[in-house]
Coordinates of C-alpha atoms in Angstrom, one line a residue:
Chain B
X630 CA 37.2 340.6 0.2
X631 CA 33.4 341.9 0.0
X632 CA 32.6 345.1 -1.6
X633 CA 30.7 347.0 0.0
X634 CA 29.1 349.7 -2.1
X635 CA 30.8 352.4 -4.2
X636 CA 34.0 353.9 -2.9
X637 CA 34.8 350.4 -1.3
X638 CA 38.1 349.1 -1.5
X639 CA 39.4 345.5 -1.0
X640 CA 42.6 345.6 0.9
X641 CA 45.8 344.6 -0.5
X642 CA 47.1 341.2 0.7
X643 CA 50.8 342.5 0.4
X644 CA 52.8 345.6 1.7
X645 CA 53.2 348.6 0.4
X646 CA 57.2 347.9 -0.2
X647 CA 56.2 344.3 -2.0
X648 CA 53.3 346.1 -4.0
X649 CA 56.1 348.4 -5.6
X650 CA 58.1 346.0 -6.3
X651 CA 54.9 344.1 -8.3
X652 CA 54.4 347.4 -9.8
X653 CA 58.1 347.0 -11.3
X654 CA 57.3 343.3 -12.8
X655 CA 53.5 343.8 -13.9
X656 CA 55.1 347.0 -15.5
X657 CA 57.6 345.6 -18.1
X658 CA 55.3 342.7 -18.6
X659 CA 52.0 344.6 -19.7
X660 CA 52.4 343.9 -23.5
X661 CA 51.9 345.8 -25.9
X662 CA 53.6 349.1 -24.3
X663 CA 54.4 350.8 -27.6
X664 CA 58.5 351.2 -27.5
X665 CA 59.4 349.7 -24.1
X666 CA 60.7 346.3 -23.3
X667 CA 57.6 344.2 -22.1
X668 CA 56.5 340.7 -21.8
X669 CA 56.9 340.5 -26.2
X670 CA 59.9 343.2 -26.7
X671 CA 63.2 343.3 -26.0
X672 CA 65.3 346.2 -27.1
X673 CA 69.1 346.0 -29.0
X674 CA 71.0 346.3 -25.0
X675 CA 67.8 346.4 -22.7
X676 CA 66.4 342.6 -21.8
X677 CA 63.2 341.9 -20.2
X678 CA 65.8 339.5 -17.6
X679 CA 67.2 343.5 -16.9
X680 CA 63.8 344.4 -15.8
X681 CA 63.7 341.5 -13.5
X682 CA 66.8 341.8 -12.2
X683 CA 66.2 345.7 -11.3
X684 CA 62.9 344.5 -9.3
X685 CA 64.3 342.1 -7.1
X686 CA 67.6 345.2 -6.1
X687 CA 64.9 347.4 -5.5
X688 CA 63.4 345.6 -2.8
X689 CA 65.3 346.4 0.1
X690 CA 65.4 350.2 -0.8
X691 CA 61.5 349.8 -0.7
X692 CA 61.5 348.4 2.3
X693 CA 63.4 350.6 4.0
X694 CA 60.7 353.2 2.5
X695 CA 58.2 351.1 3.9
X696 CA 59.9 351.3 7.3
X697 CA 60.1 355.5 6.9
X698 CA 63.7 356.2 5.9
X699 CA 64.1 359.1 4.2
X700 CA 63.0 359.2 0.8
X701 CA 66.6 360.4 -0.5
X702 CA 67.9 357.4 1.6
X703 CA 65.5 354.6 0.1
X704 CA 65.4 356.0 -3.1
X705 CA 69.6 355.9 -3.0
X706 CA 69.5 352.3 -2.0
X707 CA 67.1 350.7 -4.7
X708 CA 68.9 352.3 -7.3
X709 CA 72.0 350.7 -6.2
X710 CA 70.0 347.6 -5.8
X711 CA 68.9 347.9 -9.3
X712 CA 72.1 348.5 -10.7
X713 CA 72.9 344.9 -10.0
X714 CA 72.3 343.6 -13.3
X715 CA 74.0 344.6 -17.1
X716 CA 71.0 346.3 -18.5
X717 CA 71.8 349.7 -17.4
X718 CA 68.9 352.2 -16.5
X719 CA 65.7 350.4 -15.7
X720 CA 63.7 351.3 -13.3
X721 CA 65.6 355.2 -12.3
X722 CA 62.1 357.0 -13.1
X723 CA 59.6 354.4 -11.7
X724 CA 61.4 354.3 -8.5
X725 CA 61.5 358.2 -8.0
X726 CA 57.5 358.0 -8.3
X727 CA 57.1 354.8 -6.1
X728 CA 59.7 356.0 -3.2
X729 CA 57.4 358.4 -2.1
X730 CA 54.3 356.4 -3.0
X731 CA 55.7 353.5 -0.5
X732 CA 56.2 356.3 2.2
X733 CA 52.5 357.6 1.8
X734 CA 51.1 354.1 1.7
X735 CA 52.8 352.7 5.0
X736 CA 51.6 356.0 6.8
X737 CA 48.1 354.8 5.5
X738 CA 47.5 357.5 3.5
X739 CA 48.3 356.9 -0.4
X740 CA 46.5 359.4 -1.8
X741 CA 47.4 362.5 -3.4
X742 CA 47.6 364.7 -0.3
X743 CA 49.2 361.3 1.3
X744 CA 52.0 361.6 -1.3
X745 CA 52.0 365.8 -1.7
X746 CA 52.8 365.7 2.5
X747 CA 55.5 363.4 1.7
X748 CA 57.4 365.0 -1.2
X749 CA 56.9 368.8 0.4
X750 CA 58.7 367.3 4.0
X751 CA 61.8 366.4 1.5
X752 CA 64.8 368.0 2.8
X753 CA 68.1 369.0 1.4
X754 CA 69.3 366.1 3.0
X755 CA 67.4 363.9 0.4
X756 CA 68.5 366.5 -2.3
X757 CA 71.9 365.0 -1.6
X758 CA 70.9 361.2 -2.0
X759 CA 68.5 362.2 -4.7
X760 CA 72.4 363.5 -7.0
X761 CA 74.4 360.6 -5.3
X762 CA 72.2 358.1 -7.2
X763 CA 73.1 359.8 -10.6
X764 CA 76.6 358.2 -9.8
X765 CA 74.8 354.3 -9.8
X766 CA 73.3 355.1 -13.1
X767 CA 73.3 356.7 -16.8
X768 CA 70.0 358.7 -16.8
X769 CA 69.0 360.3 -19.5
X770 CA 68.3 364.0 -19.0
X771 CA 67.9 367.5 -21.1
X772 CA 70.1 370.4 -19.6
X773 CA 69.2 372.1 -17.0
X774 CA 68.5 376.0 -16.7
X775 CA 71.3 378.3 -17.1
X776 CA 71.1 379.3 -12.9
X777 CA 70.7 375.5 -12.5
X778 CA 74.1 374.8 -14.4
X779 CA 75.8 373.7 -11.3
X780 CA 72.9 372.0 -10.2
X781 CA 73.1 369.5 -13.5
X782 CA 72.4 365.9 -11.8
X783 CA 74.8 364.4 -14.3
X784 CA 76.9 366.4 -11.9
X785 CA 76.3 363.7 -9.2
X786 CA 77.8 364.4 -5.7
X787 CA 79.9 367.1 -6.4
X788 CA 76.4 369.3 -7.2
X789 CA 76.4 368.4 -3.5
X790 CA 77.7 371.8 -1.8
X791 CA 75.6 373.7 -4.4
X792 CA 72.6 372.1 -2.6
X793 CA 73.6 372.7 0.8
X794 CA 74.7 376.4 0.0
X795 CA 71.5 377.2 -1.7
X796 CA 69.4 375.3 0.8
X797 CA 67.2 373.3 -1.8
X798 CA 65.4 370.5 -1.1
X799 CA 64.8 367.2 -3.1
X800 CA 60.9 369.3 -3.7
X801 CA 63.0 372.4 -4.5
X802 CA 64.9 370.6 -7.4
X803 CA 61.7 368.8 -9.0
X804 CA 60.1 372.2 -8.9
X805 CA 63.0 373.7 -11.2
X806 CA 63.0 370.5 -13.4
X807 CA 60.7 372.5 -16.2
X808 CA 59.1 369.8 -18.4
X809 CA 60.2 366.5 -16.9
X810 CA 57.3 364.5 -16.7
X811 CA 58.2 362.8 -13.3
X812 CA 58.8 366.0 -11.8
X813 CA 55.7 367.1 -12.6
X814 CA 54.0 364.5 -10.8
X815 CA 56.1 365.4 -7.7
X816 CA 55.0 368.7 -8.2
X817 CA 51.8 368.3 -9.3
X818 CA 49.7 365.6 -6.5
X819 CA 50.5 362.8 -8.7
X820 CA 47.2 363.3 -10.9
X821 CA 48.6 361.7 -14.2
X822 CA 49.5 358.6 -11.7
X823 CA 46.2 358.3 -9.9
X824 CA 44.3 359.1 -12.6
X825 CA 45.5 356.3 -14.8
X826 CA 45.3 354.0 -11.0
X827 CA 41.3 354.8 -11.4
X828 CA 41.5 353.9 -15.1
X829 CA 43.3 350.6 -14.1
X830 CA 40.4 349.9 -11.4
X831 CA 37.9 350.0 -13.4
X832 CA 38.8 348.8 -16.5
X833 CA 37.8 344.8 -17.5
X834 CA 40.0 342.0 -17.2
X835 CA 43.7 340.7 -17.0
X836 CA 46.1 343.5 -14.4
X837 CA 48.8 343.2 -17.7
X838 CA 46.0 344.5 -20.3
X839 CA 44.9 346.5 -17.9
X840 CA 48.4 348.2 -17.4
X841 CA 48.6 348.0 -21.5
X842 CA 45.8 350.3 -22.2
X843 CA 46.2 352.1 -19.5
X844 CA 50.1 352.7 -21.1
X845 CA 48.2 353.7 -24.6
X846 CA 45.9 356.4 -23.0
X847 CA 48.7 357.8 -20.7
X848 CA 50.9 357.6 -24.4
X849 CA 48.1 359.4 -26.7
X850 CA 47.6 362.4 -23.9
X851 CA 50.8 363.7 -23.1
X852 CA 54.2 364.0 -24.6
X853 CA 56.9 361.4 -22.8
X854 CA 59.9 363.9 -21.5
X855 CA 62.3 360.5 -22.5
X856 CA 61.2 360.5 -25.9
X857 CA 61.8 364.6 -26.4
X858 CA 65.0 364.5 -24.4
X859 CA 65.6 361.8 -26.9
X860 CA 64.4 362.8 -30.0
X861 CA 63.2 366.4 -30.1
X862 CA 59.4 367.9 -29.7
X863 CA 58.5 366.9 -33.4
X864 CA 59.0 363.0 -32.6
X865 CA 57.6 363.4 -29.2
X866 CA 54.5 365.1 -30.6
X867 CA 54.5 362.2 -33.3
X868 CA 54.7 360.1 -30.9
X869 CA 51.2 361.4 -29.3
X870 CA 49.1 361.5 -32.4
X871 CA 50.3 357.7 -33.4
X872 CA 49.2 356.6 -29.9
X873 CA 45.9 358.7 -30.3
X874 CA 45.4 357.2 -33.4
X875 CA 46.0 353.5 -32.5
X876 CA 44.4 353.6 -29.2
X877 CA 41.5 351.3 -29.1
X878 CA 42.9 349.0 -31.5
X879 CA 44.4 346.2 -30.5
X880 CA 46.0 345.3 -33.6
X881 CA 47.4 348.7 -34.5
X882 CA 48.7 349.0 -30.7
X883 CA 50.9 346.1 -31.5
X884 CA 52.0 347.5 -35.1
X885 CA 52.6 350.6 -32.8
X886 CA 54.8 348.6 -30.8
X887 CA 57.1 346.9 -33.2
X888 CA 57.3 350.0 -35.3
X889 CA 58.4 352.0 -32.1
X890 CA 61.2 349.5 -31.0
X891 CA 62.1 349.7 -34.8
X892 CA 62.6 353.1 -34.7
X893 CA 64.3 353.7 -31.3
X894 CA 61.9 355.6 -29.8
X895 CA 61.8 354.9 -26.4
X896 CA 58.3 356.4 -24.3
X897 CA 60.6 355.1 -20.8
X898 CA 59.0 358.4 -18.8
X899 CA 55.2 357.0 -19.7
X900 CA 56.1 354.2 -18.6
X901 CA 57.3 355.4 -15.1
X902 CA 53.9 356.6 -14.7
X903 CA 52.1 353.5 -15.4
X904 CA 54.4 352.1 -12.7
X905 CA 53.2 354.2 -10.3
X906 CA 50.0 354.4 -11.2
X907 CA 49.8 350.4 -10.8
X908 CA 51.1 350.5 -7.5
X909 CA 48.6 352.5 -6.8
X910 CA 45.8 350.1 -8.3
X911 CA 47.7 347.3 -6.2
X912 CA 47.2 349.3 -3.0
X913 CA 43.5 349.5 -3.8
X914 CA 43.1 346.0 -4.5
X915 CA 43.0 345.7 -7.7
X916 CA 43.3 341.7 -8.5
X917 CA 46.5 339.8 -9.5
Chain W
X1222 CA 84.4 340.0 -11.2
X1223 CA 87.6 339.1 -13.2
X1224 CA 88.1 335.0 -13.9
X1225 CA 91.2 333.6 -12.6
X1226 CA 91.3 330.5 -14.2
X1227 CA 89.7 326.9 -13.7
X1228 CA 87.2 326.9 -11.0
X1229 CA 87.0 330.5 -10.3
X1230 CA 83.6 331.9 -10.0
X1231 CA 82.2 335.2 -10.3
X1232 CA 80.6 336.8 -7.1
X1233 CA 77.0 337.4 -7.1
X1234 CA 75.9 341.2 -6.6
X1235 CA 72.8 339.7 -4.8
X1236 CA 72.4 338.3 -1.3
X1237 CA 70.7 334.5 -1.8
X1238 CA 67.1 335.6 -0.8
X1239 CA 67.5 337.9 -3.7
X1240 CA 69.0 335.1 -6.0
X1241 CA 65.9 332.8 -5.0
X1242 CA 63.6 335.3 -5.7
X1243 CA 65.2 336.2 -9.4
X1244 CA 65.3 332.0 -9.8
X1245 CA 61.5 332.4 -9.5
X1246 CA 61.0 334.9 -12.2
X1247 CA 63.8 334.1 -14.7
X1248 CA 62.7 330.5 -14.6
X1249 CA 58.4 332.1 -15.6
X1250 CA 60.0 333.8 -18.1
X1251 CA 62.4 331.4 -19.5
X1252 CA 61.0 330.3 -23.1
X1253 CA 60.2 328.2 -24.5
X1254 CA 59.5 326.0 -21.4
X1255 CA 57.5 323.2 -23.0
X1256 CA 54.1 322.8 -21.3
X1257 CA 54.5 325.5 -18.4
X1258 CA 54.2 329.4 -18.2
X1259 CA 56.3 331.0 -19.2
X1260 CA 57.3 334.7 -20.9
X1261 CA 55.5 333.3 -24.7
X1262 CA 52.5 331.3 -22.8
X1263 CA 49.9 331.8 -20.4
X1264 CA 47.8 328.1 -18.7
X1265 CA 44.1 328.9 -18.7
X1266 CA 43.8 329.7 -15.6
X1267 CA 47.3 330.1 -14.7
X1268 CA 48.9 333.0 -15.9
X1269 CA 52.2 335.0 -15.8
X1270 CA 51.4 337.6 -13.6
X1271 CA 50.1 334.9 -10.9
X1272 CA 53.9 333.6 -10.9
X1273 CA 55.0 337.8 -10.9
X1274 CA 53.0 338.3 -7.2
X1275 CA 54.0 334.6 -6.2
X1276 CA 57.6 335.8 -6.4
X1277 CA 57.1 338.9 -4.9
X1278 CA 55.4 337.2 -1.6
X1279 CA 57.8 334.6 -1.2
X1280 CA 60.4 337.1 -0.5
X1281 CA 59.8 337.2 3.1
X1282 CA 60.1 333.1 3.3
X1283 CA 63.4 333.3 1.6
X1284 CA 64.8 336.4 3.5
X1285 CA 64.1 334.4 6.9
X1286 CA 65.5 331.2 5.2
X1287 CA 69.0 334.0 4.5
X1288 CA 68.9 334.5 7.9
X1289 CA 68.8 331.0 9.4
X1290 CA 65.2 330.3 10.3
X1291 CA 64.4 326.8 10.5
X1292 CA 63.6 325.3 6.6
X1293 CA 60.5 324.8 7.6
X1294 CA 59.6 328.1 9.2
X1295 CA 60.9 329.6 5.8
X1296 CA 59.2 327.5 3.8
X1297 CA 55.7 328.2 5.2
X1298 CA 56.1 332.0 5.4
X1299 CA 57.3 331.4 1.8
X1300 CA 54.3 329.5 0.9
X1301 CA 52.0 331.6 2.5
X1302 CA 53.2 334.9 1.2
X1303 CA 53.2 333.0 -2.7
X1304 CA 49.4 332.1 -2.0
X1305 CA 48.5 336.3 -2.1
X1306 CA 47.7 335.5 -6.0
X1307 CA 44.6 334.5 -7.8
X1308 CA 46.4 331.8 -9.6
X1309 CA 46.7 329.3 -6.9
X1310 CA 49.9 327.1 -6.8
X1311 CA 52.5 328.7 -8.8
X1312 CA 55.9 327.8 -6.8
X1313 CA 55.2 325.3 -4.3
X1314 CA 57.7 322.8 -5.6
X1315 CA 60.4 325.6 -6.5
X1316 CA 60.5 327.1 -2.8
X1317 CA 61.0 323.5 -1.4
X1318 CA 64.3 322.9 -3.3
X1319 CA 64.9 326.9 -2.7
X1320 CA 64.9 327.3 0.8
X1321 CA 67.3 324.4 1.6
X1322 CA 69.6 325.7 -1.5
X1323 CA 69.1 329.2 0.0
X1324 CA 70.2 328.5 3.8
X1325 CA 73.5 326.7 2.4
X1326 CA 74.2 329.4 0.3
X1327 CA 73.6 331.8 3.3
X1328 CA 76.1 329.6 5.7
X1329 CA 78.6 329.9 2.6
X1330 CA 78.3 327.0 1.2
X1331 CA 75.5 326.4 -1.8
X1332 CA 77.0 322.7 -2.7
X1333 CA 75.9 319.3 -3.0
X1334 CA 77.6 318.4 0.8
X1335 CA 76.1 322.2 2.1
X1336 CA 72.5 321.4 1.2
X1337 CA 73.0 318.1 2.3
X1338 CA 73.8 319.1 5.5
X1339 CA 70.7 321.4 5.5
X1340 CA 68.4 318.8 4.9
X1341 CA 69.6 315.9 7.1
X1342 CA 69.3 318.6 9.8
X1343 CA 66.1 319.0 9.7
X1344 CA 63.4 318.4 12.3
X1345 CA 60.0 317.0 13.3
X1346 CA 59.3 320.9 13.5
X1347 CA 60.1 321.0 10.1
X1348 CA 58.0 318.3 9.4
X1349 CA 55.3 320.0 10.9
X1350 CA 55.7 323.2 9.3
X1351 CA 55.5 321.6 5.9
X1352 CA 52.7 319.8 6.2
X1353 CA 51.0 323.1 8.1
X1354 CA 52.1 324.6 4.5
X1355 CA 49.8 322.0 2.5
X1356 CA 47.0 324.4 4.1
X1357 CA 47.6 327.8 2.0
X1358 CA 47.6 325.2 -1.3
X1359 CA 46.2 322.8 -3.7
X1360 CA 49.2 320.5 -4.7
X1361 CA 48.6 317.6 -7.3
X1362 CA 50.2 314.8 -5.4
X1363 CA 49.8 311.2 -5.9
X1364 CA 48.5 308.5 -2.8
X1365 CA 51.6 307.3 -0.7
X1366 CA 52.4 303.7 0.5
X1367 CA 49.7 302.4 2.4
X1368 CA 51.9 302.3 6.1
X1369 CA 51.6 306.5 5.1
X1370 CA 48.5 307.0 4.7
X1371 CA 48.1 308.5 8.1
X1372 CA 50.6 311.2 6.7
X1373 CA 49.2 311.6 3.2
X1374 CA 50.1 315.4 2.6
X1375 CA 46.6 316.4 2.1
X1376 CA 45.7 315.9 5.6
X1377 CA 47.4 318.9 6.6
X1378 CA 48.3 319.7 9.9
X1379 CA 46.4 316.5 10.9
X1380 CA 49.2 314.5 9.8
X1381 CA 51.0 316.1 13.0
X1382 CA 50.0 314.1 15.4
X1383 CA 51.0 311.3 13.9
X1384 CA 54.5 312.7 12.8
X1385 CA 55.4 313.5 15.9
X1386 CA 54.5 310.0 17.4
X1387 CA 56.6 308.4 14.7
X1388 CA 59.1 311.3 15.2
X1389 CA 59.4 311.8 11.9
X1390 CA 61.7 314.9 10.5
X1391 CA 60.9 316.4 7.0
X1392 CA 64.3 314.7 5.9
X1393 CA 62.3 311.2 6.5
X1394 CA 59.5 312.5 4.8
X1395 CA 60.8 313.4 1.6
X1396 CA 62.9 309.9 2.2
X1397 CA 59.7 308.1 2.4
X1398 CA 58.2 309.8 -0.8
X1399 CA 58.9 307.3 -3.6
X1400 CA 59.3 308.8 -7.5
X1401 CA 58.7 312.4 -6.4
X1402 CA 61.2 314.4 -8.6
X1403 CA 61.5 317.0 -5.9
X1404 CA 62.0 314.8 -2.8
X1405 CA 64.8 312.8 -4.9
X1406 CA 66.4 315.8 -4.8
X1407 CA 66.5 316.6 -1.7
X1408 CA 67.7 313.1 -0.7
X1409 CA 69.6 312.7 -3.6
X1410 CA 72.6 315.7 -3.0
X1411 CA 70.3 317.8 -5.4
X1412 CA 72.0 316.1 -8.1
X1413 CA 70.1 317.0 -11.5
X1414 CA 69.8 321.0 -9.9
X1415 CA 73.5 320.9 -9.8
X1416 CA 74.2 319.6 -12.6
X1417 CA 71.6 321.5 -14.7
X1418 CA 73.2 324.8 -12.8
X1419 CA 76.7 323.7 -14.9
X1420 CA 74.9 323.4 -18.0
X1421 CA 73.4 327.0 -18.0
X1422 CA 76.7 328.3 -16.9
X1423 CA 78.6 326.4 -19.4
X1424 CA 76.5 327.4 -22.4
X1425 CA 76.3 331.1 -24.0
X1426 CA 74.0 334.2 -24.9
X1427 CA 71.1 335.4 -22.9
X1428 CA 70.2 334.1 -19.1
X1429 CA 66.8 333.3 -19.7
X1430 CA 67.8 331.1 -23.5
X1431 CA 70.0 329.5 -21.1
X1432 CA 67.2 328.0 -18.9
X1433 CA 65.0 327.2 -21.5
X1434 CA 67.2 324.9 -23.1
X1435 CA 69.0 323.4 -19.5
X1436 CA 64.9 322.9 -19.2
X1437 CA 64.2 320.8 -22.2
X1438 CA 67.4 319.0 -21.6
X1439 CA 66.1 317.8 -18.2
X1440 CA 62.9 316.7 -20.0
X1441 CA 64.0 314.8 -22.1
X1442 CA 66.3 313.2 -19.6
X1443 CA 63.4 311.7 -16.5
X1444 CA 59.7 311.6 -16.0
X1445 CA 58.6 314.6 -15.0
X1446 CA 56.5 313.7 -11.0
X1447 CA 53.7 316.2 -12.3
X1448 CA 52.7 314.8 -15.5
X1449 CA 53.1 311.5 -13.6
X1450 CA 50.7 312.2 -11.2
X1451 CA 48.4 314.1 -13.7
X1452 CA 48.1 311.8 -17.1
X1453 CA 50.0 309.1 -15.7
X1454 CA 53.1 306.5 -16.8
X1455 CA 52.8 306.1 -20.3
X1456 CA 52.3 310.1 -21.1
X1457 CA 54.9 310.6 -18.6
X1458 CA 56.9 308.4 -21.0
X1459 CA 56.2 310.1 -24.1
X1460 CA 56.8 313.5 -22.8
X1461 CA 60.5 312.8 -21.9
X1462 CA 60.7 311.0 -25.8
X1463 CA 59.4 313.8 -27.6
X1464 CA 61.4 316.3 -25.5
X1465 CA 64.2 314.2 -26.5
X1466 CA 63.9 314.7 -30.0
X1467 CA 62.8 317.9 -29.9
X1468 CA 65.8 318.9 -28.0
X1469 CA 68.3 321.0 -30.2
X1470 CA 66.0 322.2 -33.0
X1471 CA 64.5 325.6 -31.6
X1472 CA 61.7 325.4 -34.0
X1473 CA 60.4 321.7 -32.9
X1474 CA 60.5 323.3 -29.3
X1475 CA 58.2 326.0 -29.9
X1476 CA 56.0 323.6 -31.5
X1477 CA 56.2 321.0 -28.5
X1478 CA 55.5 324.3 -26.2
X1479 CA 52.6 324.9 -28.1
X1480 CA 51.2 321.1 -28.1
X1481 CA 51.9 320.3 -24.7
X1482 CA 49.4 323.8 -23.6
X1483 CA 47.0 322.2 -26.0
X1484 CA 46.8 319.1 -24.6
X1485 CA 47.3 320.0 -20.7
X1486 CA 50.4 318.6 -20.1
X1487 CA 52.6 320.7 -17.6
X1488 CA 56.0 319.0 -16.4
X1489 CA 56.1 321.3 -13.4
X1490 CA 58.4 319.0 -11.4
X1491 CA 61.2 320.0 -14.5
X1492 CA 60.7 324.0 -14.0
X1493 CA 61.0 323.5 -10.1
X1494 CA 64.3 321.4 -10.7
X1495 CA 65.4 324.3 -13.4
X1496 CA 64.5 327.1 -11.1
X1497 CA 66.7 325.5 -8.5
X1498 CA 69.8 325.4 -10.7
X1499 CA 69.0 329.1 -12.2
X1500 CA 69.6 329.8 -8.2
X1501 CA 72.5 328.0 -7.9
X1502 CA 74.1 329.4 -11.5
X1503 CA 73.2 333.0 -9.7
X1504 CA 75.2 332.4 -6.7
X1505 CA 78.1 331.0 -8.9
X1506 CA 77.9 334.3 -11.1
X1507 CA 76.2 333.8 -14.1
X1508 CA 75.3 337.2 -15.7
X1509 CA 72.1 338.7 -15.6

């Protein structure tokens, strides 16, 4: 557990499938996280106990990640695992990131062209899983494009044929998901997600403050795709100059956070990202 | 999951491994919890996330206890996993009532008579592997009887030896371990985890309000072993009195949480005991 000089890593002292599923926990209890249930919030239907709950189902869909099942396969399995509790939607976005994540890691290789090599080898096969798991869950989504009508995951299986006649894989449909933010991490190397990992490294103190500010300065960059699907681009631009403008500040981060939950707005695609991105941390040995 | 009457229970979604494994994080963040972690309250060195990874790693322990490794196999692949946390011992005394609980609940049968027969089947391997366990962990445990002394806890697997000349199985150990909360349960039918399981099925709202108050209840009921061991008799005394009339008024428990941080005093042995019966009100189907 030396380091050894810049660029040094201490290896994790877990797997990659139990690091995910810490990611999950540390995730909703990093407090404050403007808007989403943490360790200090609960929202009207969504409980902390939810957040739990959806961890633990997780796990053996992560495993089987771990183990190199398909990512449509594992993905398919921990959200029916995380289903298992009366919450609803917890952990839909987080697990989409960390799915592939866990495959990259347990070939050794969690980086971004670790992860990239893993989402480009997606196959229509997971495609299919990918719209099966709509059928576990209520997700929260904006329409699709007009040629993507029959490709509408609220469709769930029966967008199924559509898939296998157009020959698009699970990459194919991120890449025609315009403006989700998750998508664009697929898409994109996951650089939002292991660029907040580096700001969770080497930031000062407790993992779950860590996570929190990292949450913050993910918040006051980029609009969250939840809150627009949500509320329109006026709230989620809002939504980025009140993080901007609280950032820093501990004590107007938590008036940020109860005036948020007030309010309904709900910055659930941020915190996907900070999932991922502290999986990633937890792979490079960041300290818990 | 509809109730037919009297006795009928609702099935778990979860497999027991994944029931223990929730028991350890819904009991953390159960609060108030007088004196312990929990979601409102970090120790000073002990802190929330420490019991989020110590979950996590005991997963493995608990999956093998599932699928009918020896208790004390599980239990030292639990503890071991746990130990991948900066915090030290976080679940020690909750994964030795868990494992038993979790290998009846696995052979169909999580009752008083099912975990007895777990326990009085146990072996000098058992014994062995417990004591091997002491290894990964600092335990706060008080001397035994003199004609024990050779197999004082904190020798480790030194102890061995002798426990296999005296062909001792862990059932006789915990037998021979006079005023320890958790050892009278495990000779004692698990009595208090059972019925502290009714009580947070019987009552209403929220999981995690549930536990906190079948927590205090159990408080204010016996001498907590860890305050025992720590601050001795008298403050042992006067925790289970002020619990007692604390007990009902939510206000004077999140005052008693807040005094017994402040003054050090941590009735662990109570949150292992509760943890158990949030496992056993799982299997039976208590919402989450």
């Amino acid at each position: 557990m030396s380091d050894d000089g810049p660029g040094a890593r201490r290896e994790s002292p877990r797997t990659p499938a139990e690091n995910a599923e810490l990611a999950l926990l540390l995730e909703v209890s990093a407090t404050p996280k403007p808007g989403n249930v943490d360790r200090g919030h609960d929202l009207s239907d969504l409980r902390f106990e939810h957040f739990l709950a959806g961890a633990v189902g997780s796990g053996e869909g992560l495993r089987r990640a771990e183990s190199g099942a398909p990512v449509g396969v594992a993905f398919e399995r921990a959200v029916r695992g995380m289903r298992t509790q009366e919450g609803g939607n917890t952990q839909f976005g987080c697990l989409l990131l960390l799915v592939p994540l866990v495959r990259a890691a347990a070939a050794g290789d969690p980086t971004a062209s670790g992860v990239t090599d893993v989402v480009e080898s997606t196959t229509v096969a997971d495609a299919a899983d990918f719209y099966r798991s709509f059928e576990h869950v209520d997700v929260a989504v904006s329409d699709p494009p007009e040629d993507f009508d029959a490709l509408d995951v609220r469709r769930g299986s029966d967008a199924i044929p559509t898939l296998r006649e157009r020959g698009l894989t699970l990459f194919d449909v991120m890449a025609a998901s315009d403006g989700d933010g998750n998508a664009a991490e697929w898409t994109g190397g996951f650089s939002r997600t292991f660029t907040a990992a580096e700001d969770i490294l080497a930031d000062d103190g407790p993992v779950l403050d860590r996570i929190s500010r990292a949450f913050v300065r993910l918040l006051a960059e980029q609009e969250d795709t939840l809150v627009r699907t949500k509320h329109g681009p006026d709230v989620a631009a809002d939504v980025v100059r009140r993080a901007a403008e609280a950032r820093g500040d501990p004590e107007a981060v938590a008036e940020l956070a109860d005036a948020f939950v007030a309010e309904g707005i709900n910055p659930g695609t941020t915190a996907d990202v900070v999932c991922a991105a502290t999986f990633v941390a937890l792979e490079r040995g960041v300290s818990v």
